[in-house]
Short mmCIF file of C-alpha atoms in Angstrom, two decimals:
data_model
loop_
_atom_site.label_atom_id
_atom_site.label_comp_id
_atom_site.label_asym_id
_atom_site.label_seq_id
_atom_site.Cartn_x
_atom_site.Cartn_y
_atom_site.Cartn_z
CA MET Y 1 -18.91 -2.28 -5.84
CA ALA Y 2 -17.69 -1.64 -10.09
CA ALA Y 3 -16.09 1.54 -10.73
CA ALA Y 4 -19.21 3.62 -12.36
CA SER Y 5 -17.55 7.70 -12.45
CA SER Y 6 -17.29 9.37 -15.91
CA SER Y 7 -14.33 8.56 -17.81
CA SER Y 8 -13.87 11.67 -19.22
CA ALA Y 9 -14.23 13.37 -15.78
CA ALA Y 10 -11.83 10.98 -14.80
CA THR Y 11 -9.52 11.17 -18.19
CA ALA Y 12 -9.06 15.21 -17.95
CA ALA Y 13 -8.63 14.49 -14.49
CA LEU Y 14 -4.90 12.27 -14.73
CA PRO Y 15 -3.00 15.31 -15.31
CA SER Y 16 -3.07 16.31 -11.96
CA LEU Y 17 -2.94 13.06 -10.48
CA ARG Y 18 0.59 13.55 -8.67
CA THR Y 19 3.32 11.60 -8.11
CA SER Y 20 7.11 11.22 -6.25
CA ALA Y 21 9.23 13.43 -6.11
CA SER Y 22 12.88 12.44 -7.26
CA PHE Y 23 14.89 10.16 -5.01
CA PRO Y 24 16.26 9.45 -2.57
CA ARG Y 25 15.25 12.01 -0.53
CA SER Y 26 16.82 14.38 1.42
CA PRO Y 27 16.24 13.85 5.34
CA SER Y 28 15.30 17.06 5.23
CA GLN Y 29 12.31 16.05 3.69
CA LEU Y 30 11.64 13.05 6.03
CA PRO Y 31 7.70 14.22 7.74
CA LEU Y 32 8.09 14.79 11.33
CA PHE Y 33 4.45 16.45 11.65
CA SER Y 34 4.27 18.65 9.35
CA LYS Y 35 1.07 20.25 7.93
CA PRO Y 36 -0.37 18.05 5.21
CA SER Y 37 -0.40 21.08 2.81
CA SER Y 38 3.78 21.46 3.23
CA ILE Y 39 3.92 17.90 2.70
CA ALA Y 40 2.50 17.65 0.08
CA GLY Y 41 4.33 20.23 -1.83
CA ALA Y 42 7.62 18.79 -0.67
CA ARG Y 43 6.95 14.88 -1.55
CA LEU Y 44 4.74 14.76 -4.53
CA SER Y 45 5.06 16.23 -8.02
CA ALA Y 46 2.69 16.93 -11.15
CA ARG Y 47 3.19 14.91 -13.72
CA SER Y 48 1.58 15.30 -16.97
CA THR Y 49 0.15 11.87 -18.89
CA PRO Y 50 1.46 11.47 -22.72
CA SER Y 51 -1.60 11.53 -24.98
CA ILE Y 52 -3.01 8.22 -24.73
CA ASN Y 53 -4.26 8.11 -29.01
CA PRO Y 54 -0.93 9.63 -30.33
CA ARG Y 55 -2.78 10.17 -33.72
CA CYS Y 56 -4.54 13.17 -32.40
CA ASP Y 57 -1.54 14.79 -32.45
CA ALA Y 58 -0.72 17.76 -34.85
CA VAL Y 59 2.72 17.59 -36.52
CA SER Y 60 4.22 20.92 -37.90
CA GLN Y 61 5.26 21.62 -41.21
CA GLY Y 62 8.73 23.68 -39.64
CA ASN Y 63 7.71 26.62 -42.37
CA GLY Y 64 5.66 28.72 -40.39
CA THR Y 65 2.22 27.21 -41.46
CA PRO Y 66 -0.05 25.87 -38.71
CA PRO Y 67 0.35 22.36 -38.00
CA LYS Y 68 -1.16 19.89 -40.57
CA PRO Y 69 -3.28 16.60 -39.01
CA ILE Y 70 -2.07 13.25 -39.64
CA SER Y 71 -4.81 11.35 -42.16
CA SER Y 72 -7.30 10.51 -41.00
CA THR Y 73 -7.56 7.25 -42.81
CA PRO Y 74 -5.68 4.80 -41.13
CA SER Y 75 -2.73 2.09 -42.98
CA PRO Y 76 -4.51 -1.71 -42.10
CA LEU Y 77 -1.22 -2.50 -40.18
CA GLU Y 78 -1.91 0.41 -38.12
CA LEU Y 79 -5.29 0.05 -37.24
CA LEU Y 80 -4.07 -3.26 -35.81
CA LYS Y 81 -1.83 -1.71 -34.14
CA SER Y 82 -4.27 0.26 -31.99
CA SER Y 83 -6.39 -2.67 -31.23
CA ALA Y 84 -7.07 -3.32 -28.00
CA ALA Y 85 -5.40 -5.86 -26.82
CA ASN Y 86 -2.17 -5.04 -29.47
CA ARG Y 87 -1.38 -1.44 -27.30
CA TYR Y 88 -1.43 -2.95 -24.78
CA THR Y 89 1.45 -5.43 -24.96
CA LYS Y 90 3.50 -1.86 -25.49
CA GLU Y 91 3.47 -1.55 -22.26
CA LYS Y 92 4.98 -3.68 -19.57
CA SER Y 93 3.21 -4.47 -15.96
CA SER Y 94 3.84 -2.00 -13.07
CA ILE Y 95 3.67 -1.55 -9.37
CA ILE Y 96 1.56 1.53 -8.71
CA ALA Y 97 1.17 3.08 -4.69
CA ILE Y 98 -2.58 5.19 -4.81
CA GLY Y 99 -4.33 6.66 -2.51
CA LEU Y 100 -3.99 9.06 0.19
CA ASN Y 101 -2.28 10.02 3.51
CA ILE Y 102 -2.10 12.50 6.44
CA HIS Y 103 0.80 14.02 4.90
CA THR Y 104 -1.75 15.47 1.91
CA ALA Y 105 -5.45 15.05 2.32
CA PRO Y 106 -7.74 16.44 6.05
CA VAL Y 107 -9.18 13.93 7.59
CA GLU Y 108 -12.77 15.14 6.40
CA ILE Y 109 -11.15 13.73 3.32
CA ARG Y 110 -9.69 10.33 5.15
CA GLU Y 111 -12.48 9.65 6.67
CA LYS Y 112 -14.15 9.11 3.75
CA LEU Y 113 -12.32 6.75 1.70
CA ALA Y 114 -11.49 4.62 5.57
CA ILE Y 115 -12.34 0.89 4.28
CA PRO Y 116 -12.89 -1.86 7.76
CA GLU Y 117 -9.55 -4.39 8.08
CA ALA Y 118 -12.84 -7.09 7.17
CA GLN Y 119 -13.58 -5.80 3.55
CA TRP Y 120 -10.06 -5.33 2.64
CA PRO Y 121 -10.21 -9.16 0.75
CA GLN Y 122 -13.84 -7.93 -0.53
CA VAL Y 123 -11.45 -4.89 -1.85
CA ILE Y 124 -8.53 -7.30 -3.56
CA THR Y 125 -11.12 -9.13 -4.92
CA GLU Y 126 -13.38 -5.96 -6.47
CA LEU Y 127 -9.98 -4.42 -7.56
CA CYS Y 128 -8.49 -7.01 -9.40
CA ALA Y 129 -12.03 -7.66 -11.15
CA LEU Y 130 -10.84 -4.28 -12.99
CA ASN Y 131 -9.81 -4.82 -16.57
CA HIS Y 132 -5.68 -3.62 -15.71
CA ILE Y 133 -5.08 -4.45 -12.53
CA GLU Y 134 -3.80 -7.50 -12.19
CA GLU Y 135 -2.86 -7.91 -7.93
CA ALA Y 136 -4.26 -5.36 -5.13
CA ALA Y 137 -3.64 -4.32 -1.78
CA VAL Y 138 -5.20 -1.51 0.48
CA LEU Y 139 -3.34 -0.69 3.43
CA SER Y 140 -6.65 1.81 5.53
CA THR Y 141 -5.48 2.95 8.80
CA CYS Y 142 -6.18 6.73 10.71
CA ASN Y 143 -3.53 8.03 8.65
CA ARG Y 144 -3.88 6.63 5.32
CA MET Y 145 -5.65 5.31 2.93
CA GLU Y 146 -3.24 3.82 0.22
CA ILE Y 147 -3.96 1.10 -3.08
CA TYR Y 148 -1.20 -0.95 -4.18
CA VAL Y 149 -2.11 -2.88 -7.85
CA VAL Y 150 -0.08 -4.89 -9.66
CA ALA Y 151 -1.47 -2.88 -12.98
CA LEU Y 152 -1.04 -4.05 -16.63
CA SER Y 153 -1.11 -0.85 -17.83
CA GLN Y 154 -0.11 2.42 -16.27
CA HIS Y 155 -2.65 5.09 -17.02
CA ARG Y 156 -5.62 2.26 -17.75
CA GLY Y 157 -5.09 1.53 -14.09
CA VAL Y 158 -4.77 5.29 -12.84
CA LYS Y 159 -7.91 5.43 -13.90
CA GLU Y 160 -9.90 2.50 -12.96
CA VAL Y 161 -8.33 2.72 -9.31
CA THR Y 162 -9.37 6.23 -9.04
CA GLU Y 163 -12.87 5.88 -10.28
CA TRP Y 164 -13.37 3.14 -8.29
CA MET Y 165 -12.14 4.89 -4.82
CA SER Y 166 -14.75 7.86 -6.32
CA LYS Y 167 -17.33 5.18 -6.93
CA THR Y 168 -16.92 3.85 -3.06
CA SER Y 169 -16.56 6.78 -1.39
CA GLY Y 170 -18.15 9.31 -2.79
CA VAL Y 171 -15.78 12.07 -3.82
CA PRO Y 172 -15.61 12.95 -7.01
CA VAL Y 173 -12.74 12.18 -9.19
CA HIS Y 174 -11.71 15.44 -9.42
CA GLU Y 175 -11.32 15.92 -5.52
CA LEU Y 176 -9.44 13.22 -5.02
CA CYS Y 177 -6.91 14.26 -7.25
CA LYS Y 178 -5.70 16.66 -5.48
CA HIS Y 179 -5.16 15.23 -2.14
CA GLN Y 180 -3.69 11.43 -4.31
CA ILE Y 181 -0.07 10.51 -4.66
CA LEU Y 182 0.59 8.55 -7.51
CA LEU Y 183 3.36 6.75 -7.29
CA TYR Y 184 4.81 4.19 -9.43
CA ASN Y 185 7.71 0.53 -9.06
CA LYS Y 186 10.45 2.02 -8.03
CA ASP Y 187 8.89 5.36 -6.11
CA ALA Y 188 6.23 2.98 -4.58
CA THR Y 189 8.05 0.45 -3.66
CA GLN Y 190 10.67 2.82 -1.93
CA HIS Y 191 7.34 4.84 -0.52
CA LEU Y 192 6.17 1.93 0.97
CA PHE Y 193 8.93 0.28 2.99
CA GLU Y 194 9.11 4.09 3.95
CA VAL Y 195 6.02 3.60 5.44
CA ALA Y 196 7.41 0.72 7.27
CA ALA Y 197 10.27 1.77 8.99
CA GLY Y 198 7.46 4.71 10.33
CA LEU Y 199 9.75 7.44 8.41
CA ASP Y 200 6.40 8.45 6.47
CA SER Y 201 4.25 8.53 10.21
CA LEU Y 202 2.81 11.11 11.72
CA VAL Y 203 4.84 10.80 14.28
CA LEU Y 204 8.26 9.74 12.50
CA GLY Y 205 9.19 5.61 14.43
CA GLU Y 206 6.16 5.18 15.51
CA GLY Y 207 5.05 1.54 15.87
CA GLN Y 208 1.91 0.89 15.08
CA ILE Y 209 2.35 0.65 11.30
CA LEU Y 210 4.56 -2.01 11.19
CA ALA Y 211 1.33 -4.08 12.35
CA GLN Y 212 -0.71 -2.94 10.89
CA VAL Y 213 1.26 -3.56 7.06
CA LYS Y 214 1.69 -7.16 8.67
CA GLN Y 215 -2.35 -7.51 9.19
CA VAL Y 216 -2.22 -6.91 4.88
CA VAL Y 217 -0.46 -9.51 4.37
CA LYS Y 218 -2.17 -11.84 7.16
CA ALA Y 219 -5.60 -10.37 5.51
CA GLY Y 220 -4.45 -11.27 1.64
CA GLN Y 221 -3.35 -14.98 2.61
CA GLY Y 222 -5.93 -16.93 0.30
CA VAL Y 223 -6.99 -14.64 -1.29
CA ASP Y 224 -7.05 -14.11 -5.62
CA GLY Y 225 -5.61 -11.31 -6.18
CA PHE Y 226 -2.99 -11.09 -3.43
CA ASP Y 227 -0.08 -12.71 -5.39
CA ARG Y 228 3.17 -13.48 -5.75
CA LYS Y 229 4.37 -9.46 -6.70
CA ILE Y 230 1.92 -7.52 -4.28
CA SER Y 231 2.70 -9.80 -1.74
CA GLY Y 232 6.47 -10.14 -2.10
CA LEU Y 233 6.24 -6.83 -1.87
CA PHE Y 234 4.93 -6.05 1.75
CA LYS Y 235 7.18 -9.33 3.22
CA GLN Y 236 9.48 -6.89 1.98
CA ALA Y 237 8.33 -4.21 3.56
CA ILE Y 238 7.95 -5.79 6.81
CA SER Y 239 11.32 -7.55 6.97
CA VAL Y 240 12.43 -3.69 6.11
CA GLY Y 241 10.54 -2.47 9.20
CA LYS Y 242 12.32 -4.55 11.50
CA ARG Y 243 15.10 -3.67 10.00
CA VAL Y 244 14.98 0.08 10.48
CA ARG Y 245 13.35 -0.88 14.07
CA SER Y 246 16.60 -3.64 15.04
CA GLU Y 247 19.20 -1.73 13.84
CA THR Y 248 19.00 2.34 13.96
CA ASP Y 249 16.78 1.92 17.05
CA ILE Y 250 14.67 4.60 16.24
CA SER Y 251 11.47 3.57 18.47
CA SER Y 252 13.60 4.58 20.94
CA GLY Y 253 12.36 7.67 22.66
CA SER Y 254 9.31 7.84 20.04
CA VAL Y 255 5.65 7.17 19.96
CA SER Y 256 2.89 6.12 18.59
CA VAL Y 257 -1.05 7.84 17.72
CA SER Y 258 -1.73 6.31 20.84
CA SER Y 259 1.17 7.46 22.92
CA ALA Y 260 0.59 11.01 21.61
CA ALA Y 261 -2.89 11.35 21.93
CA VAL Y 262 -1.84 10.85 25.41
CA GLU Y 263 0.73 12.65 25.73
CA LEU Y 264 -1.57 15.94 24.31
CA GLY Y 265 -4.04 14.94 26.98
CA LEU Y 266 -1.09 15.11 29.46
CA MET Y 267 -0.26 17.98 28.34
CA LYS Y 268 -3.81 20.16 28.17
CA LEU Y 269 -4.92 19.13 31.58
CA SER Y 270 -4.18 22.65 34.49
CA GLU Y 271 -2.42 19.65 36.65
CA SER Y 272 -0.56 18.39 33.67
CA SER Y 273 -1.43 14.83 36.13
CA TYR Y 274 -3.50 11.35 35.48
CA VAL Y 275 -3.89 10.61 38.97
CA ASP Y 276 -6.82 12.73 40.04
CA ALA Y 277 -8.41 13.00 36.15
CA GLY Y 278 -11.51 12.02 35.53
CA VAL Y 279 -10.34 9.87 32.38
CA LEU Y 280 -13.20 7.74 29.75
CA VAL Y 281 -12.34 5.54 27.29
CA ILE Y 282 -14.30 5.12 24.54
CA GLY Y 283 -12.98 1.56 22.41
CA ALA Y 284 -11.83 -1.13 23.22
CA GLY Y 285 -9.71 -2.69 20.02
CA LYS Y 286 -6.51 -1.95 19.03
CA MET Y 287 -6.15 1.35 19.79
CA GLY Y 288 -8.10 1.61 22.80
CA LYS Y 289 -5.74 -0.91 24.40
CA LEU Y 290 -3.35 1.18 23.29
CA VAL Y 291 -4.35 4.61 24.65
CA ILE Y 292 -5.15 2.48 28.02
CA LYS Y 293 -1.32 1.16 28.49
CA HIS Y 294 -0.18 4.26 27.64
CA LEU Y 295 -2.81 6.30 30.33
CA VAL Y 296 -0.94 3.56 33.01
CA ALA Y 297 2.61 4.01 31.98
CA LYS Y 298 2.18 8.17 32.64
CA GLY Y 299 0.44 7.88 36.19
CA CYS Y 300 -3.13 6.98 35.30
CA LYS Y 301 -4.62 4.64 38.24
CA LYS Y 302 -7.93 4.79 37.04
CA MET Y 303 -10.37 5.53 34.56
CA VAL Y 304 -13.65 4.31 33.20
CA VAL Y 305 -13.42 1.85 29.45
CA VAL Y 306 -16.94 1.77 27.46
CA ASN Y 307 -17.81 -0.63 24.95
CA ARG Y 308 -19.91 -2.43 23.39
CA THR Y 309 -19.09 -5.87 25.61
CA GLU Y 310 -17.40 -5.97 28.76
CA GLU Y 311 -14.85 -9.44 27.13
CA LYS Y 312 -12.76 -6.93 25.79
CA VAL Y 313 -11.94 -4.91 29.04
CA ASN Y 314 -11.97 -8.05 31.24
CA ALA Y 315 -8.41 -9.02 29.40
CA ILE Y 316 -7.39 -5.49 29.52
CA ARG Y 317 -7.87 -5.66 33.74
CA ASN Y 318 -6.38 -9.15 33.41
CA GLU Y 319 -2.91 -7.70 32.72
CA LEU Y 320 -3.09 -4.39 34.11
CA LYS Y 321 -3.70 -5.91 38.06
CA ASP Y 322 -2.85 -2.72 39.27
CA VAL Y 323 -5.17 -0.68 37.56
CA GLU Y 324 -8.84 0.24 37.98
CA VAL Y 325 -10.75 -0.07 34.79
CA VAL Y 326 -14.58 0.19 35.59
CA TYR Y 327 -16.43 -1.73 32.56
CA ARG Y 328 -19.61 1.10 31.71
CA PRO Y 329 -22.01 -0.14 28.25
CA LEU Y 330 -22.09 2.34 25.40
CA SER Y 331 -25.48 2.67 26.79
CA GLU Y 332 -23.89 4.57 29.66
CA ILE Y 333 -21.40 6.87 26.57
CA LEU Y 334 -23.30 10.75 28.30
CA GLU Y 335 -23.01 10.01 31.65
CA CYS Y 336 -20.26 8.88 31.59
CA ALA Y 337 -19.05 11.69 30.02
CA ALA Y 338 -20.43 13.49 32.18
CA ALA Y 339 -18.05 12.59 35.21
CA ALA Y 340 -15.20 12.59 33.12
CA ASP Y 341 -12.21 15.55 32.51
CA VAL Y 342 -11.00 13.78 29.87
CA ILE Y 343 -12.08 11.62 27.07
CA PHE Y 344 -9.97 9.09 24.92
CA THR Y 345 -12.26 7.94 20.89
CA SER Y 346 -11.24 4.97 19.60
CA THR Y 347 -13.33 3.17 17.78
CA ALA Y 348 -15.08 2.04 14.54
CA SER Y 349 -18.23 3.83 14.57
CA LYS Y 350 -18.91 5.31 11.47
CA SER Y 351 -21.41 7.83 12.83
CA PRO Y 352 -20.49 10.37 15.50
CA LEU Y 353 -20.27 9.31 18.78
CA PHE Y 354 -20.36 12.52 20.46
CA THR Y 355 -22.45 15.74 18.52
CA LYS Y 356 -22.43 19.22 19.65
CA GLU Y 357 -26.01 18.97 20.45
CA ASN Y 358 -24.92 16.79 23.44
CA VAL Y 359 -21.75 17.28 24.75
CA HIS Y 360 -23.40 21.25 25.17
CA MET Y 361 -25.62 19.37 27.60
CA LEU Y 362 -23.06 18.30 29.85
CA PRO Y 363 -22.22 19.73 32.95
CA PRO Y 364 -19.58 21.52 33.87
CA ILE Y 365 -15.90 19.26 34.76
CA SER Y 366 -15.64 19.53 38.30
CA ARG Y 367 -11.78 19.60 38.36
CA GLY Y 368 -10.25 23.14 37.52
CA GLU Y 369 -10.14 22.95 33.78
CA ARG Y 370 -13.06 24.97 31.76
CA ARG Y 371 -13.29 23.20 29.62
CA ARG Y 372 -14.09 18.65 29.02
CA LEU Y 373 -11.14 17.81 26.83
CA PHE Y 374 -11.95 14.94 24.10
CA ILE Y 375 -9.74 13.66 22.16
CA ASP Y 376 -10.54 11.94 18.99
CA ILE Y 377 -7.99 9.59 17.09
CA CYS Y 378 -10.63 7.55 14.52
CA VAL Y 379 -10.61 8.05 11.27
CA PRO Y 380 -14.06 8.05 10.71
CA ARG Y 381 -14.57 10.65 13.34
CA ASN Y 382 -16.38 9.95 16.74
CA VAL Y 383 -17.10 13.24 17.23
CA GLU Y 384 -18.48 16.20 15.36
CA PRO Y 385 -15.98 18.66 14.56
CA SER Y 386 -18.45 21.64 15.83
CA VAL Y 387 -17.95 20.64 19.27
CA SER Y 388 -15.28 22.51 18.94
CA ASP Y 389 -17.17 26.18 18.46
CA LEU Y 390 -18.88 25.47 21.72
CA ASP Y 391 -17.04 26.75 25.02
CA ASN Y 392 -16.95 23.98 27.69
CA ALA Y 393 -15.77 21.61 25.36
CA LEU Y 394 -11.59 21.65 24.00
CA LEU Y 395 -11.38 19.56 20.72
CA TYR Y 396 -8.54 17.51 18.71
CA ASN Y 397 -8.25 14.92 16.25
CA VAL Y 398 -5.36 12.80 14.38
CA ASP Y 399 -4.34 15.51 12.78
CA ASP Y 400 -3.01 17.77 15.74
CA LEU Y 401 -0.90 15.17 17.59
CA GLN Y 402 2.26 17.21 16.40
CA GLU Y 403 2.58 19.47 19.30
CA VAL Y 404 4.02 16.32 21.33
CA VAL Y 405 7.19 14.84 19.80
CA VAL Y 406 8.46 18.82 18.46
CA ALA Y 407 11.44 18.44 21.01
CA ASN Y 408 12.81 15.02 19.93
CA LYS Y 409 12.70 16.06 16.37
CA GLU Y 410 16.73 15.76 15.85
CA ASP Y 411 17.82 12.55 16.91
CA ARG Y 412 14.79 11.31 15.09
CA LEU Y 413 16.14 13.17 12.18
CA GLN Y 414 19.48 11.48 12.45
CA LYS Y 415 18.61 8.03 12.83
CA ALA Y 416 15.97 8.20 10.24
CA ARG Y 417 19.39 9.47 7.97
CA GLU Y 418 20.10 5.75 9.00
CA ALA Y 419 16.91 4.87 8.23
CA GLN Y 420 16.92 5.67 4.52
CA ALA Y 421 20.09 3.69 4.05
CA ILE Y 422 19.17 0.55 4.94
CA ILE Y 423 16.49 1.44 3.44
CA LEU Y 424 17.88 1.81 -0.39
CA GLU Y 425 19.76 -1.29 0.36
CA GLU Y 426 16.77 -3.22 0.61
CA LEU Y 427 14.37 -1.13 -2.31
CA ASN Y 428 17.96 -2.39 -4.50
CA LYS Y 429 17.84 -6.37 -2.71
CA PHE Y 430 13.64 -5.81 -4.43
CA GLU Y 431 14.54 -4.06 -7.87
CA ALA Y 432 16.80 -7.52 -8.36
CA TRP Y 433 14.05 -10.13 -7.30
CA MET Y 434 11.43 -8.41 -9.53
CA ASP Y 435 13.61 -8.55 -11.99
CA SER Y 436 14.66 -11.79 -11.85
CA LEU Y 437 11.27 -13.00 -12.54
CA GLU Y 438 11.22 -11.01 -16.03
CA THR Y 439 13.97 -13.96 -16.40
CA VAL Y 440 10.65 -17.22 -15.35
CA PRO Y 441 8.38 -16.88 -18.51
CA THR Y 442 11.41 -16.90 -20.46
CA ILE Y 443 12.97 -20.20 -18.74
CA LYS Y 444 9.06 -22.09 -19.08
CA LYS Y 445 9.42 -21.00 -22.30
CA PHE Y 446 12.63 -22.15 -23.18
CA ARG Y 447 12.21 -25.78 -21.61
CA ALA Y 448 8.95 -26.18 -23.87
CA TYR Y 449 10.90 -24.98 -26.65
CA VAL Y 450 13.56 -27.97 -26.06
CA GLU Y 451 11.70 -30.66 -24.50
CA ARG Y 452 9.09 -30.35 -27.90
CA ILE Y 453 12.89 -30.65 -30.02
CA ARG Y 454 13.76 -34.24 -27.46
CA ALA Y 455 10.17 -35.84 -27.90
CA SER Y 456 10.04 -35.06 -31.48
CA GLU Y 457 13.20 -37.15 -32.03
CA LEU Y 458 12.96 -39.54 -29.28
CA ASP Y 459 9.58 -41.25 -31.12
CA LYS Y 460 11.07 -40.07 -34.34
CA CYS Y 461 13.96 -42.62 -33.13
CA LEU Y 462 11.68 -45.58 -31.34
CA SER Y 463 9.41 -45.51 -34.75
CA LYS Y 464 12.84 -46.56 -36.56
CA ILE Y 465 14.02 -49.51 -34.06
CA GLY Y 466 10.36 -50.73 -34.25
CA ASN Y 467 8.74 -53.07 -31.79
CA ASP Y 468 11.78 -54.80 -31.65
CA ILE Y 469 13.22 -53.91 -28.62
CA SER Y 470 12.10 -53.98 -24.43
CA LYS Y 471 10.63 -51.71 -22.08
CA GLU Y 472 14.02 -51.60 -20.66
CA GLN Y 473 15.95 -50.45 -23.79
CA LYS Y 474 12.80 -47.64 -24.44
CA GLU Y 475 13.61 -47.00 -20.65
CA ALA Y 476 17.34 -45.80 -21.26
CA ILE Y 477 16.79 -44.66 -24.61
CA TYR Y 478 14.38 -41.71 -22.76
CA ALA Y 479 16.67 -41.25 -19.55
CA LEU Y 480 19.96 -40.91 -22.60
CA SER Y 481 17.49 -37.84 -24.25
CA MET Y 482 16.07 -36.38 -20.66
CA GLY Y 483 20.18 -36.74 -20.29
CA ILE Y 484 21.58 -34.92 -23.31
CA VAL Y 485 19.10 -32.33 -22.80
CA ASN Y 486 19.62 -31.54 -19.01
CA LYS Y 487 23.37 -31.41 -20.07
CA LEU Y 488 22.47 -28.59 -22.58
CA LEU Y 489 20.05 -26.65 -20.36
CA HIS Y 490 22.22 -26.22 -17.09
CA GLY Y 491 24.49 -23.72 -18.59
CA PRO Y 492 21.65 -21.57 -20.14
CA MET Y 493 19.17 -21.91 -16.63
CA GLN Y 494 22.57 -20.79 -15.26
CA HIS Y 495 22.80 -17.52 -17.15
CA LEU Y 496 18.94 -16.73 -16.81
CA ARG Y 497 19.43 -16.91 -12.38
CA CYS Y 498 21.30 -14.16 -10.24
CA ASP Y 499 21.23 -13.97 -6.26
CA GLY Y 500 19.95 -10.56 -7.10
CA ASN Y 501 22.87 -9.03 -4.86
CA ASP Y 502 25.21 -7.98 -8.61
CA ASN Y 503 24.12 -5.06 -9.92
CA ARG Y 504 26.74 -6.33 -12.48
CA CYS Y 505 25.63 -10.36 -12.58
CA LEU Y 506 21.70 -8.56 -12.53
CA ASN Y 507 22.04 -6.33 -16.27
CA GLU Y 508 23.60 -9.96 -17.93
CA VAL Y 509 20.93 -12.26 -16.68
CA LEU Y 510 18.78 -9.71 -17.94
CA GLU Y 511 21.00 -9.17 -21.20
CA ASN Y 512 21.40 -13.45 -22.00
CA MET Y 513 17.12 -13.89 -21.36
CA ARG Y 514 17.01 -10.97 -24.22
CA ALA Y 515 19.04 -13.49 -26.30
CA LEU Y 516 17.59 -16.18 -25.77
CA ASN Y 517 14.17 -14.88 -26.72
CA ARG Y 518 15.89 -13.31 -30.09
CA MET Y 519 17.52 -16.63 -30.87
CA TYR Y 520 14.38 -19.20 -30.65
CA ASP Y 521 11.72 -16.48 -31.41
CA LEU Y 522 9.99 -16.91 -27.23
CA GLU Y 523 8.35 -13.31 -27.46
CA THR Y 524 8.47 -14.27 -23.79
CA GLU Y 525 6.76 -10.48 -22.54
CA ILE Y 526 4.79 -9.31 -25.15
CA SER Y 527 2.58 -13.13 -25.59
CA VAL Y 528 2.35 -13.39 -21.71
CA MET Y 529 0.86 -9.69 -21.40
CA GLU Y 530 -1.07 -9.99 -24.49
CA GLU Y 531 -2.35 -13.79 -22.81
CA LYS Y 532 -3.27 -11.34 -19.72
CA ILE Y 533 -5.34 -8.74 -21.23
CA ARG Y 534 -6.89 -11.08 -23.25
CA VAL Y 535 -8.49 -12.75 -20.32
CA LYS Y 536 -9.71 -9.89 -18.51
CA MET Y 537 -11.08 -8.36 -21.48
CA GLY Y 538 -13.05 -11.74 -21.71
CA ARG Y 539 -14.34 -11.76 -18.50
CA SER Y 540 -15.89 -7.97 -18.44
CA GLN Y 541 -17.52 -8.45 -21.33
CA LYS Y 542 -19.42 -11.32 -19.70
#
């Protein structure tokens, strides 16, 4: 599924791609249950894109006369500087987060971009086949579809990923740009840490998202393109999520999307009880199982579970010994719905299980409720939005769950403030680790440089001695050369390493790296970047 959207349309849309507000955020900006438009305004601001071709800019005369265009006849040197591979070397590779989530896009847009977990490895492969994408990961849940990449060029990487998203979802580029988040480097890292900590969730502190971040790492294992930087980013995010939950107790009293759905159902039932309600759960996967567990915690003793197979329902039944869990096949879904007062849907079906027509045909419910309650926590949705137009049904989706936890807002905000302090500390550690990676090519090139000198001088020495020398003597001379080199390298190598916890130390390490590059003409950053670009360009031309 290669990107094939119009290049001109994507380029024109780039200036409207959204990026984060300055960090760190104040606690008042942390999302609880705000409407997407308000959150988007608080967290994202437009960032203009610099001219891709600076030679198209005009030069002012400074005397009130109209600007004079730059000469249209470039010199050979200028042509070289603007050549395809060379101009990329002026950029450093960047971590980019691009996508949309519950704060920026409504469910009807999110469901078009949703990517099943089984396809995550394939998506990584497709993204890394793009010319400027080196590493990639995808995090797709009911609340977000975010892609994280290491791009060899920021602007070209964003353009390629945006076109890929448009191609695979069918959503035009200009429409994506209205709802996109676009974060670079430190901002992208902080965003993922906040996601893993539950600070960016629909329900502040919810725990399910951490398991989903862990699944990204599991799905990426062994996949080309889920490499050192991206895997390191997600593994660090998992550590952050664990630390925030253990040190701030932010999950205490908070709820997941599944438990929020159960709470909402309880609020909407006239008797505010599941004890005598007819409860139907569609789907017995991860979300369905959580819904069932939360229903039991709220006093539900009997429920019907519709699923494609009985295996998962039996596993749930064995786990919940004191609850009557009745299995029904998917073919009996309408019959089961007719006998239910409240229906929870949580399947991976790409088409609606309930349409306006078949819900309209359902008989009135047996209890005092005037309308049957549908709570759809799936993306894509399992219930047609038009069902909400019926007089005999109430429909809620994942965007409607904000009623559930408003009462605990202040307590959660205090925990969020504590969590932000942890996130900033972990963010500095990760940034230091990323910076330290810059020294690795320098270390390799410097060692290779010294090794060439050692080997050359050793050959000269042995040629002068001639053949009148024993094997033991040759080995001794070789060991002597290696010992001298290793001792001479020890000092420089020590000054190119840092534990990452001391900013002063890190700054010194980076300066030492630049000094070695200058003294020995290693040209590490440019040569490595150019090599990567040429390889990517070569693959795309085959």
